[in-house]
Amino acid sequence: MEFLKQRGKSFPMVAFFAVMIILSFIIKNGFYQHIFILTLFYAGMSSAWNIVGGYAGQLSLGHAAYMGIGAYTATLLYLKMGVSPWIGIIAAIIIAAAVSALISYPSFKLHGTFFAMSTLAFGEVMRIIANYWRGLTNGSVGLSIPFKPSLAHLMFEERVGYVYFAMIFLAVVLVISSRIKESRAGYYLNAIRENEIAARSLGINTSLYKLYASVISASLAAVGGVFYAFYILYIDPSGLMDSAISIQFTLMAIIGGLGTLWGPVVGAILIIPLSEFMRAWLGGVGQGLHLVIYGLIMVVVVIVSPGGLINGYKVIIRKIKKIKA
Amino acid sequence: MILDVKNVSKRFGGLWAVKNVSFSIAENEIIGLIGPNGAGKTTLFNLISGYFPPNEGQVLLNGEVISNLPAHKICQKGLARTFQLVRPFPDLTVLDNVAVGSLARYPRLPEALKKAEEILEFVELDKGKKRFGSELTIAERKRLELARALATEPKVLMLDEVMAGLNNTEVNEMLKIIRAIQKKNITLVVIEHIMAVIMSVSDRIVVMNEGEKIADGIPKDVANDPTVIKAYLGEEELDLA
């Protein structure tokens, strides 16, 4: 029975990735493939953010910095020393984890809005450092990666290669995320989010668990950064580490359902295709019009289902069950 | 002695909220902690449970100094508390609320959930355990708070006004639970305002006033102690006036 239960829990995950694989065969158009890749990528990034922002309730607005750290680490290692981006991923994880541990410890003493502000400042400082450290990062000119397709270089002749890589990235993030959720750490992070003082009185080392969430979240975001660099093949500080990108990770999770496993994925599936289509269709007419749509969706979700789309769905299911019973 | 409070003091700015308070509790006793509003009862709880350290003095649990430890360590050592203003986790279910407590002793989630079920049955909150913390009535919240603290399997459990705001039936149910907790070999320290209740349930009573301990003894003696009566009712002259 226990075994069947476990199976039942992983069913949505298996079903989701089955659909994604089928879609990867159906979608052949380059533009649609690009949207597909971005959706998977953002779903992964937002899910990574969700570990610290949703589970632990620590509203970080500086996650683009970790993505930037990952992208720059792997790109520089590749360009300057010819190191394979696969090893670059490991280096990116180590550096992002170290930076997040260093930053988190003092900033976790701050609460609520003040914590959010400190992470926003951190993100901006990282972007400015990347801009001014020209000797290393080439400043605002950015770095281009020459296209040499091979698996070892994490570059693919066919765009579908990137689809699969993004899918694997999302799968890794979701598996880690669900493992955390269904464990002591997940329960403890939720308790910290709900009431830190009560959490401490129940034997939870709140600083340690927040640090743990932050390090895992930052490491996964850095892996996403490596993928982004080797997909776009060009990185620059403002395109990669802008605070608007950090906020996007946050908004997707909020729209989909903060602190839920599938919320960020739902948020990304809704937002990314919509904003990409808007950008393409409205073109020059609507510079920034997709942001207006974005805002509208936010307002509607917050009014109709304050807990995000996933929770709205749960509420409806619960009501139906009540009517039936 | 399972809990020794030795000359603890706590100052907020120029005010001594707790001043040179000492008392000891033997295993399996129920101690009532009473005193008028602002006497320093909750501050004393906060000191003992490690919410903040005392300015002076020491607290010993089973002979071990705990007054320099953070709150989570003190809980792990076996001292748990409830809060006067209940702090349930509103977006977690009743079961998950209690499971957070039992995870302190049972790191694996399935075991912790099983233990949480047992505790909920014990406090008779097992019906509707899938409800969220925010959906409970005040009486249920108090009971949830108690269940959660109990789930950490403490040796000493400190209850801060778990009966405040309850009606008579609910108070009697809570008393039944408190007596059942004592049977589990758990030492209890209870802050309570309802005199009849605290007199009937406590083995011993400690009275505080303006941060200081003014009496310590069996309920009957404390009730007749002139300093206690003075602290509660004021000077005799005032009564006559």
Coordinates of C-alpha atoms in Angstrom, one line a residue:
Chain A
M1 CA 0.0 0.0 0.0
E2 CA 2.8 2.4 1.0
F3 CA 4.5 1.7 -2.3
L4 CA 1.3 2.4 -4.2
K5 CA 0.9 5.7 -2.4
Q6 CA 4.4 6.7 -3.3
R7 CA 3.6 5.8 -6.9
G8 CA 0.4 7.9 -6.7
K9 CA 2.4 10.9 -5.6
S10 CA 4.8 10.9 -8.4
F11 CA 2.0 10.4 -11.0
P12 CA 1.5 14.1 -11.8
M13 CA 5.2 14.5 -12.3
V14 CA 5.4 11.5 -14.7
A15 CA 2.3 12.7 -16.6
F16 CA 3.6 16.2 -16.9
F17 CA 6.9 15.2 -18.4
A18 CA 5.2 12.7 -20.7
V19 CA 3.2 15.6 -22.1
M20 CA 6.3 17.7 -22.4
I21 CA 8.1 15.0 -24.3
I22 CA 5.2 14.6 -26.7
L23 CA 5.1 18.4 -27.2
S24 CA 8.8 18.3 -28.0
F25 CA 8.0 16.0 -31.0
I26 CA 5.0 18.1 -32.1
I27 CA 6.6 21.6 -32.0
K28 CA 8.9 22.0 -35.0
N29 CA 8.6 25.7 -35.7
G30 CA 11.7 27.6 -34.4
F31 CA 9.8 30.4 -32.8
Y32 CA 7.5 28.0 -30.9
Q33 CA 10.4 25.9 -29.9
H34 CA 12.1 29.0 -28.5
I35 CA 8.9 29.8 -26.4
F36 CA 8.8 26.2 -25.3
I37 CA 12.4 26.4 -24.1
L38 CA 11.9 29.7 -22.3
T39 CA 8.8 28.3 -20.6
L40 CA 10.6 25.3 -19.3
F41 CA 13.6 27.4 -18.3
Y42 CA 11.5 30.0 -16.4
A43 CA 9.4 27.2 -14.8
G44 CA 12.7 25.8 -13.5
M45 CA 14.0 29.1 -12.3
S46 CA 10.8 30.1 -10.6
S47 CA 10.6 26.7 -8.9
A48 CA 14.2 27.1 -7.7
W49 CA 13.2 30.6 -6.3
N50 CA 10.1 29.0 -4.7
I51 CA 12.2 26.9 -2.4
V52 CA 13.4 29.9 -0.5
G53 CA 10.7 32.4 -1.5
G54 CA 7.7 30.1 -1.2
Y55 CA 8.5 27.2 1.2
A56 CA 10.5 29.4 3.6
G57 CA 8.6 32.6 2.8
Q58 CA 11.7 34.7 2.4
L59 CA 10.9 37.0 -0.4
S60 CA 14.2 37.2 -2.3
L61 CA 14.2 39.7 -5.1
G62 CA 17.8 39.1 -6.1
H63 CA 17.8 35.7 -7.7
A64 CA 18.9 37.0 -11.1
A65 CA 22.2 37.6 -9.4
Y66 CA 22.6 33.8 -8.9
M67 CA 21.6 33.2 -12.4
G68 CA 24.3 35.7 -13.5
I69 CA 26.9 34.1 -11.2
G70 CA 26.2 30.8 -12.9
A71 CA 26.2 32.2 -16.4
Y72 CA 29.5 34.2 -15.9
T73 CA 31.3 31.4 -14.1
A74 CA 30.7 28.8 -16.8
T75 CA 31.1 31.2 -19.7
L76 CA 34.4 32.6 -18.4
L77 CA 35.8 29.2 -17.6
Y78 CA 34.8 28.1 -21.1
L79 CA 36.1 31.2 -23.0
K80 CA 39.3 31.7 -21.0
M81 CA 40.4 28.2 -20.1
G82 CA 38.4 26.0 -22.4
V83 CA 36.7 24.2 -19.5
S84 CA 33.5 22.3 -20.5
P85 CA 30.3 23.9 -19.3
W86 CA 29.5 20.6 -17.6
I87 CA 32.3 21.2 -15.2
G88 CA 31.3 24.9 -15.4
I89 CA 27.9 23.8 -13.9
I90 CA 29.7 22.4 -10.8
A91 CA 31.9 25.5 -10.4
A92 CA 28.7 27.6 -10.8
I93 CA 27.0 25.7 -8.0
I94 CA 30.0 26.0 -5.7
I95 CA 30.3 29.8 -6.2
A96 CA 26.6 30.5 -6.0
A97 CA 26.2 28.4 -2.9
A98 CA 29.2 30.2 -1.2
V99 CA 27.9 33.6 -2.2
S100 CA 24.3 32.9 -1.0
A101 CA 25.6 31.5 2.3
L102 CA 27.7 34.7 2.8
I103 CA 24.8 37.0 1.9
S104 CA 22.0 35.1 3.6
Y105 CA 23.5 34.9 7.0
P106 CA 23.4 38.6 7.8
S107 CA 20.2 39.3 5.7
F108 CA 18.1 36.7 7.4
K109 CA 18.3 38.8 10.5
L110 CA 16.0 41.1 8.6
H111 CA 12.3 40.4 8.3
G112 CA 9.6 40.8 5.7
T113 CA 10.0 43.9 3.5
F114 CA 13.4 44.6 4.9
F115 CA 14.7 41.2 3.8
A116 CA 13.2 41.7 0.4
M117 CA 14.9 45.1 0.1
S118 CA 18.3 43.7 1.1
T119 CA 18.1 41.0 -1.6
L120 CA 17.0 43.6 -4.2
A121 CA 20.1 45.6 -3.2
F122 CA 22.3 42.5 -3.4
G123 CA 21.1 41.8 -7.0
E124 CA 21.7 45.4 -8.1
V125 CA 25.2 45.4 -6.6
M126 CA 26.1 42.1 -8.4
R127 CA 24.8 43.6 -11.7
I128 CA 26.9 46.8 -11.2
I129 CA 30.0 44.8 -10.3
A130 CA 29.6 42.8 -13.5
N131 CA 29.3 46.1 -15.4
Y132 CA 32.4 47.6 -14.0
W133 CA 34.7 44.7 -13.7
R134 CA 35.6 45.0 -17.4
G135 CA 38.8 43.1 -17.3
L136 CA 36.9 40.0 -16.3
T137 CA 33.4 40.4 -17.7
N138 CA 34.0 42.7 -20.6
G139 CA 31.5 45.1 -18.9
S140 CA 28.3 46.1 -20.6
V141 CA 29.7 45.0 -24.0
G142 CA 29.1 41.4 -22.8
L143 CA 30.6 38.1 -23.7
S144 CA 29.8 36.1 -26.8
I145 CA 30.2 32.4 -26.9
P146 CA 31.3 31.0 -30.4
F147 CA 28.8 28.4 -31.6
K148 CA 30.6 25.0 -31.7
P149 CA 27.8 22.4 -31.3
S150 CA 28.6 19.3 -29.4
L151 CA 27.3 17.7 -26.2
A152 CA 30.5 18.4 -24.4
H153 CA 30.1 22.1 -25.1
L154 CA 26.4 22.0 -24.2
M155 CA 25.5 23.4 -27.6
F156 CA 23.2 21.7 -30.0
E157 CA 22.8 21.8 -33.7
E158 CA 19.1 21.2 -33.5
R159 CA 17.1 23.4 -31.2
V160 CA 15.4 20.4 -29.8
G161 CA 18.6 19.6 -27.9
Y162 CA 18.0 22.7 -25.8
V163 CA 14.4 21.6 -25.3
Y164 CA 15.6 18.4 -23.7
F165 CA 18.2 20.2 -21.6
A166 CA 15.7 22.7 -20.3
M167 CA 13.4 19.8 -19.6
I168 CA 16.0 18.0 -17.6
F169 CA 16.8 21.2 -15.7
L170 CA 13.1 21.6 -14.8
A171 CA 12.9 17.9 -13.8
V172 CA 15.9 18.1 -11.5
V173 CA 14.5 21.3 -9.8
L174 CA 11.0 19.7 -9.4
V175 CA 12.4 16.5 -8.0
I176 CA 14.5 18.3 -5.4
S177 CA 11.6 20.6 -4.7
S178 CA 9.2 17.8 -4.0
R179 CA 11.7 15.8 -2.0
I180 CA 12.2 18.9 0.3
K181 CA 8.4 19.4 0.5
E182 CA 7.7 15.9 1.7
S183 CA 10.4 15.9 4.3
R184 CA 11.3 17.4 7.7
A185 CA 13.0 20.3 5.9
G186 CA 9.9 21.2 4.0
Y187 CA 7.7 21.2 7.1
Y188 CA 10.3 23.2 9.0
L189 CA 10.5 25.8 6.2
N190 CA 6.7 26.1 6.1
A191 CA 6.7 26.6 9.9
I192 CA 9.3 29.3 9.6
R193 CA 7.2 31.0 6.9
E194 CA 4.1 30.9 9.1
N195 CA 5.5 32.0 12.4
E196 CA 9.2 32.1 13.1
I197 CA 8.9 32.5 16.9
A198 CA 6.6 29.5 17.2
A199 CA 8.9 27.5 14.9
R200 CA 11.9 28.2 17.2
S201 CA 9.9 27.1 20.3
L202 CA 9.2 23.8 18.5
G203 CA 12.9 23.0 18.3
I204 CA 13.6 24.4 14.8
N205 CA 17.0 26.0 14.2
T206 CA 15.5 28.7 12.0
S207 CA 18.7 30.3 10.8
L208 CA 20.1 26.9 9.7
Y209 CA 17.0 25.9 7.8
K210 CA 16.7 29.3 6.1
L211 CA 20.4 29.0 5.1
Y212 CA 19.8 25.5 3.7
A213 CA 16.9 26.7 1.6
S214 CA 18.8 29.7 0.3
V215 CA 21.9 27.7 -0.7
I216 CA 19.9 25.0 -2.6
S217 CA 17.8 27.7 -4.3
A218 CA 20.8 29.7 -5.3
S219 CA 22.6 26.7 -6.6
L220 CA 19.7 25.6 -8.8
A221 CA 19.4 29.2 -10.1
A222 CA 23.1 29.1 -11.0
V223 CA 22.6 25.9 -13.0
G224 CA 19.8 27.7 -14.9
G225 CA 22.2 30.5 -15.6
V226 CA 24.7 28.2 -17.2
F227 CA 21.9 26.8 -19.4
Y228 CA 20.8 30.3 -20.4
A229 CA 24.3 31.4 -21.4
F230 CA 24.9 28.4 -23.6
Y231 CA 21.5 28.7 -25.2
I232 CA 21.5 32.4 -25.9
L233 CA 25.3 32.3 -26.5
Y234 CA 25.6 35.9 -25.3
I235 CA 25.6 37.3 -21.8
D236 CA 25.7 40.9 -20.5
P237 CA 25.0 42.3 -17.1
S238 CA 21.7 44.1 -17.9
G239 CA 20.2 41.3 -20.0
L240 CA 21.0 38.7 -17.3
M241 CA 21.0 40.3 -13.9
D242 CA 18.3 43.0 -14.1
S243 CA 16.0 43.2 -11.1
A244 CA 13.1 42.8 -13.5
I245 CA 14.2 39.2 -14.1
S246 CA 14.3 38.5 -10.4
I247 CA 10.9 39.9 -10.1
Q248 CA 9.6 37.7 -12.9
F249 CA 10.7 34.6 -11.1
T250 CA 8.8 35.9 -8.1
L251 CA 5.6 36.9 -10.0
M252 CA 5.3 33.5 -11.7
A253 CA 5.4 31.7 -8.4
I254 CA 2.9 34.1 -6.9
I255 CA 0.5 33.8 -9.9
G256 CA 0.7 30.0 -10.0
G257 CA 0.7 29.5 -6.2
L258 CA 3.4 30.5 -3.8
G259 CA 4.9 27.6 -1.8
T260 CA 3.2 24.9 -3.9
L261 CA 5.2 22.4 -6.0
W262 CA 3.4 23.1 -9.3
G263 CA 2.6 26.8 -8.8
P264 CA 5.7 28.2 -10.4
V265 CA 5.3 25.8 -13.3
V266 CA 1.7 26.9 -13.9
G267 CA 2.8 30.5 -13.6
A268 CA 5.5 30.1 -16.2
I269 CA 3.2 28.2 -18.6
L270 CA 0.7 31.0 -18.4
I271 CA 3.1 34.0 -18.5
I272 CA 5.9 33.1 -20.8
P273 CA 4.0 32.1 -23.9
L274 CA 1.6 35.0 -23.4
S275 CA 4.3 37.6 -23.1
E276 CA 6.4 36.2 -25.9
F277 CA 3.3 36.1 -28.3
M278 CA 2.4 39.6 -27.2
R279 CA 5.9 40.8 -27.9
A280 CA 5.9 39.2 -31.3
W281 CA 2.4 40.2 -32.4
L282 CA 2.3 43.7 -31.0
G283 CA 5.9 44.3 -32.0
G284 CA 6.9 48.0 -32.0
V285 CA 3.3 49.1 -31.4
G286 CA 3.2 47.8 -27.9
Q287 CA 6.6 48.3 -26.4
G288 CA 5.9 47.1 -22.9
L289 CA 2.3 46.2 -23.7
H290 CA 3.0 42.6 -22.5
L291 CA 3.8 44.1 -19.1
V292 CA 0.4 45.7 -19.0
I293 CA -1.2 42.2 -19.7
Y294 CA 1.1 40.8 -17.0
G295 CA -0.2 43.4 -14.5
L296 CA -3.8 42.6 -15.5
I297 CA -3.3 38.9 -14.9
M298 CA -1.7 39.7 -11.5
V299 CA -4.6 41.8 -10.5
V300 CA -7.2 39.2 -11.6
V301 CA -5.4 36.4 -9.8
V302 CA -4.9 38.3 -6.6
I303 CA -8.6 39.2 -6.5
V304 CA -10.1 35.9 -7.7
S305 CA -7.7 33.5 -6.1
P306 CA -5.3 35.1 -3.7
G307 CA -3.3 31.9 -3.1
G308 CA -2.5 31.6 -6.8
L309 CA -4.0 29.5 -9.5
I310 CA -3.1 26.2 -8.0
N311 CA -4.8 27.0 -4.7
G312 CA -7.9 28.4 -6.6
Y313 CA -8.2 25.0 -8.2
K314 CA -7.9 23.3 -4.8
V315 CA -10.6 25.5 -3.3
I316 CA -12.9 24.6 -6.2
I317 CA -12.2 20.9 -5.8
R318 CA -12.9 21.2 -2.0
K319 CA -16.2 22.9 -2.7
I320 CA -17.3 20.3 -5.2
K321 CA -16.4 17.5 -2.6
K322 CA -18.5 19.4 0.0
I323 CA -21.5 19.6 -2.4
K324 CA -21.2 15.9 -3.2
A325 CA -21.0 15.0 0.5
Chain B
M1 CA 14.7 18.9 40.8
I2 CA 13.8 18.9 37.2
L3 CA 13.7 22.7 36.8
D4 CA 15.7 25.1 38.8
V5 CA 15.3 28.8 38.4
K6 CA 18.1 30.6 40.3
N7 CA 18.0 34.3 40.9
V8 CA 17.0 35.3 37.4
S9 CA 16.4 38.9 36.5
K10 CA 15.4 40.6 33.3
R11 CA 15.6 44.3 32.7
F12 CA 13.9 46.2 29.8
G13 CA 15.6 49.6 29.9
G14 CA 15.2 50.9 33.4
L15 CA 12.4 48.5 34.3
W16 CA 13.0 45.2 36.0
A17 CA 10.4 43.0 34.5
V18 CA 11.6 40.0 36.5
K19 CA 13.8 40.6 39.6
N20 CA 15.7 38.0 41.4
V21 CA 13.2 35.2 41.1
S22 CA 14.1 31.7 42.3
F23 CA 12.1 28.5 42.6
S24 CA 12.5 24.8 42.0
I25 CA 10.2 22.2 40.6
A26 CA 10.2 18.5 41.4
E27 CA 9.5 16.0 38.7
N28 CA 5.8 15.5 37.9
E29 CA 4.6 18.4 39.9
I30 CA 2.0 20.9 38.6
I31 CA 3.1 24.4 39.4
G32 CA 0.7 27.3 39.1
L33 CA 2.2 30.7 38.3
I34 CA -0.1 33.5 39.2
G35 CA 0.1 37.3 39.8
P36 CA -1.7 40.5 38.7
N37 CA -1.4 41.8 35.2
G38 CA 2.2 42.9 34.5
A39 CA 3.7 40.9 37.3
G40 CA 6.3 39.4 34.9
K41 CA 4.8 35.9 34.5
T42 CA 5.1 35.8 30.7
T43 CA 8.6 37.4 30.8
L44 CA 9.6 34.6 33.2
F45 CA 8.3 32.1 30.7
N46 CA 10.2 33.8 27.9
L47 CA 13.4 33.7 30.0
I48 CA 13.1 30.0 30.8
S49 CA 12.2 29.0 27.3
G50 CA 15.1 30.9 25.8
Y51 CA 13.2 33.6 23.9
F52 CA 15.7 36.0 25.4
P53 CA 18.5 35.3 28.0
P54 CA 18.3 36.6 31.6
N55 CA 20.4 39.6 32.6
E56 CA 21.3 37.8 35.7
G57 CA 20.8 34.3 37.1
Q58 CA 20.6 30.8 35.7
V59 CA 18.0 28.3 34.7
L60 CA 18.8 24.6 35.0
L61 CA 16.9 21.7 33.4
N62 CA 17.7 18.4 35.0
G63 CA 20.9 20.0 36.5
E64 CA 22.1 21.3 33.2
V65 CA 22.4 25.1 32.6
I66 CA 20.0 26.0 29.8
S67 CA 19.8 29.8 30.2
N68 CA 22.5 30.4 27.7
L69 CA 21.0 28.3 25.0
P70 CA 18.8 29.4 22.0
A71 CA 15.1 28.6 22.1
H72 CA 15.3 25.7 19.7
K73 CA 18.0 23.9 21.7
I74 CA 16.0 24.3 24.9
C75 CA 13.1 22.6 23.2
Q76 CA 15.3 19.8 22.0
K77 CA 16.5 19.4 25.6
G78 CA 12.9 18.7 26.7
L79 CA 11.3 22.0 27.7
A80 CA 8.3 23.2 25.6
R81 CA 5.9 26.0 26.0
T82 CA 2.7 27.5 24.6
F83 CA 2.1 31.2 23.8
Q84 CA -0.5 33.3 25.5
L85 CA -1.4 34.8 22.1
V86 CA -1.7 31.5 20.3
R87 CA 0.5 31.1 17.2
P88 CA -0.9 28.3 15.1
F89 CA 0.6 28.0 11.6
P90 CA -2.5 29.3 9.8
D91 CA -1.8 27.8 6.3
L92 CA -0.9 24.4 7.6
T93 CA -3.5 21.7 8.4
V94 CA -4.1 20.8 12.1
L95 CA -2.2 17.5 11.5
D96 CA 0.8 19.3 9.8
N97 CA 0.9 21.8 12.6
V98 CA 1.3 19.0 15.2
A99 CA 3.7 17.1 12.9
V100 CA 6.1 20.1 12.9
G101 CA 6.3 19.5 16.7
S102 CA 6.8 15.7 16.5
L103 CA 9.5 16.1 13.8
A104 CA 11.7 17.3 16.7
R105 CA 11.8 13.7 18.0
Y106 CA 10.9 11.7 14.8
P107 CA 12.9 13.1 11.9
R108 CA 11.2 10.9 9.4
L109 CA 8.0 12.3 8.2
P110 CA 5.7 9.2 8.2
E111 CA 6.6 8.5 11.8
A112 CA 6.1 12.1 12.8
L113 CA 2.7 12.2 11.2
K114 CA 1.7 9.0 13.0
K115 CA 2.8 10.5 16.3
A116 CA 1.0 13.7 15.5
E117 CA -2.2 11.6 15.0
E118 CA -1.8 10.1 18.4
I119 CA -1.3 13.5 20.1
L120 CA -4.4 14.8 18.3
E121 CA -6.4 11.9 19.6
F122 CA -5.1 12.6 23.1
V123 CA -6.2 16.2 23.0
E124 CA -9.5 15.2 21.2
L125 CA -8.7 17.3 18.2
D126 CA -8.5 14.4 15.8
K127 CA -11.8 15.2 14.1
G128 CA -11.2 17.7 11.4
K129 CA -7.5 17.4 11.4
K130 CA -7.4 18.3 7.7
R131 CA -8.7 21.8 8.5
F132 CA -6.3 24.7 8.4
G133 CA -4.9 26.4 11.5
S134 CA -6.8 29.6 10.5
E135 CA -10.2 27.8 10.5
L136 CA -10.2 26.8 14.1
T137 CA -12.2 28.4 17.0
I138 CA -10.3 29.9 19.9
A139 CA -10.8 26.9 22.0
E140 CA -9.5 24.6 19.3
R141 CA -6.5 26.9 18.7
K142 CA -5.5 26.7 22.3
R143 CA -5.8 23.0 22.1
L144 CA -3.8 22.9 18.9
E145 CA -1.1 25.0 20.5
L146 CA -1.0 22.6 23.4
A147 CA -0.9 19.5 21.1
R148 CA 2.0 21.0 19.1
A149 CA 4.1 21.7 22.2
L150 CA 3.2 18.2 23.6
A151 CA 4.4 16.7 20.3
T152 CA 8.0 17.7 21.0
E153 CA 7.8 15.2 23.9
P154 CA 8.9 17.6 26.6
K155 CA 9.9 16.7 30.2
V156 CA 8.7 20.1 31.3
L157 CA 5.7 21.8 29.6
M158 CA 4.9 25.4 30.3
L159 CA 1.3 26.6 29.5
D160 CA 0.7 30.3 29.2
E161 CA -3.0 30.9 29.8
V162 CA -4.4 28.0 27.8
M163 CA -7.8 28.5 29.4
A164 CA -8.1 32.2 28.9
G165 CA -11.2 33.0 26.8
L166 CA -12.7 29.6 27.1
N167 CA -16.2 28.9 28.4
N168 CA -16.9 26.6 31.4
T169 CA -17.3 23.4 29.4
E170 CA -14.1 24.1 27.5
V171 CA -12.2 24.9 30.7
N172 CA -13.3 21.6 32.2
E173 CA -12.2 19.7 29.0
M174 CA -8.8 21.5 29.2
L175 CA -8.4 20.6 32.9
K176 CA -9.0 17.0 32.0
I177 CA -6.3 17.2 29.4
I178 CA -3.9 18.8 31.8
R179 CA -4.4 16.1 34.4
A180 CA -3.9 13.5 31.7
I181 CA -0.6 15.2 30.7
Q182 CA 0.6 14.9 34.3
K183 CA -0.1 11.1 34.2
K184 CA 2.3 11.0 31.3
N185 CA 5.1 12.0 33.7
I186 CA 5.3 15.5 32.3
T187 CA 6.1 18.3 34.7
L188 CA 3.8 21.3 34.2
V189 CA 4.1 25.0 34.8
V190 CA 0.8 26.7 34.3
I191 CA 0.1 30.5 34.1
E192 CA -3.6 31.0 34.7
H193 CA -6.0 33.8 35.7
I194 CA -9.0 31.8 36.7
M195 CA -8.3 31.3 40.5
A196 CA -10.7 28.4 41.1
V197 CA -9.1 26.5 38.3
I198 CA -5.5 27.1 39.3
M199 CA -6.2 26.3 42.9
S200 CA -7.7 23.0 42.1
V201 CA -5.2 21.8 39.6
S202 CA -1.8 22.9 41.1
D203 CA 0.3 21.0 43.6
R204 CA 2.1 24.2 44.4
I205 CA 1.6 27.9 43.6
V206 CA 4.2 30.6 42.9
V207 CA 2.9 34.2 43.1
M208 CA 4.6 37.1 41.4
N209 CA 4.0 40.8 41.8
E210 CA 5.9 43.6 40.1
G211 CA 8.6 41.3 38.9
E212 CA 9.3 39.6 42.2
K213 CA 8.2 36.4 43.8
I214 CA 6.1 37.2 46.8
A215 CA 4.8 33.7 47.8
D216 CA 5.5 30.0 47.1
G217 CA 3.6 27.2 48.7
I218 CA 0.6 24.9 48.6
P219 CA -2.6 26.5 47.2
K220 CA -4.4 26.7 50.6
D221 CA -1.5 28.6 52.3
V222 CA -1.0 30.9 49.3
A223 CA -4.7 31.9 49.3
N224 CA -4.5 33.0 52.9
D225 CA -1.1 34.8 52.6
P226 CA -1.6 38.4 53.5
T227 CA 1.0 39.7 51.0
V228 CA -0.8 37.8 48.2
I229 CA -4.2 39.3 49.2
K230 CA -2.5 42.7 49.3
A231 CA -1.1 42.3 45.8
Y232 CA -4.4 41.3 44.4
L233 CA -6.8 43.5 46.4
G234 CA -4.6 46.5 47.4
E235 CA -4.0 48.0 50.8
E236 CA -6.6 47.4 53.6
E237 CA -7.0 51.2 54.2
L238 CA -8.0 51.6 50.5
D239 CA -10.6 48.9 50.9
L240 CA -12.1 50.8 53.8
A241 CA -12.0 54.1 52.2

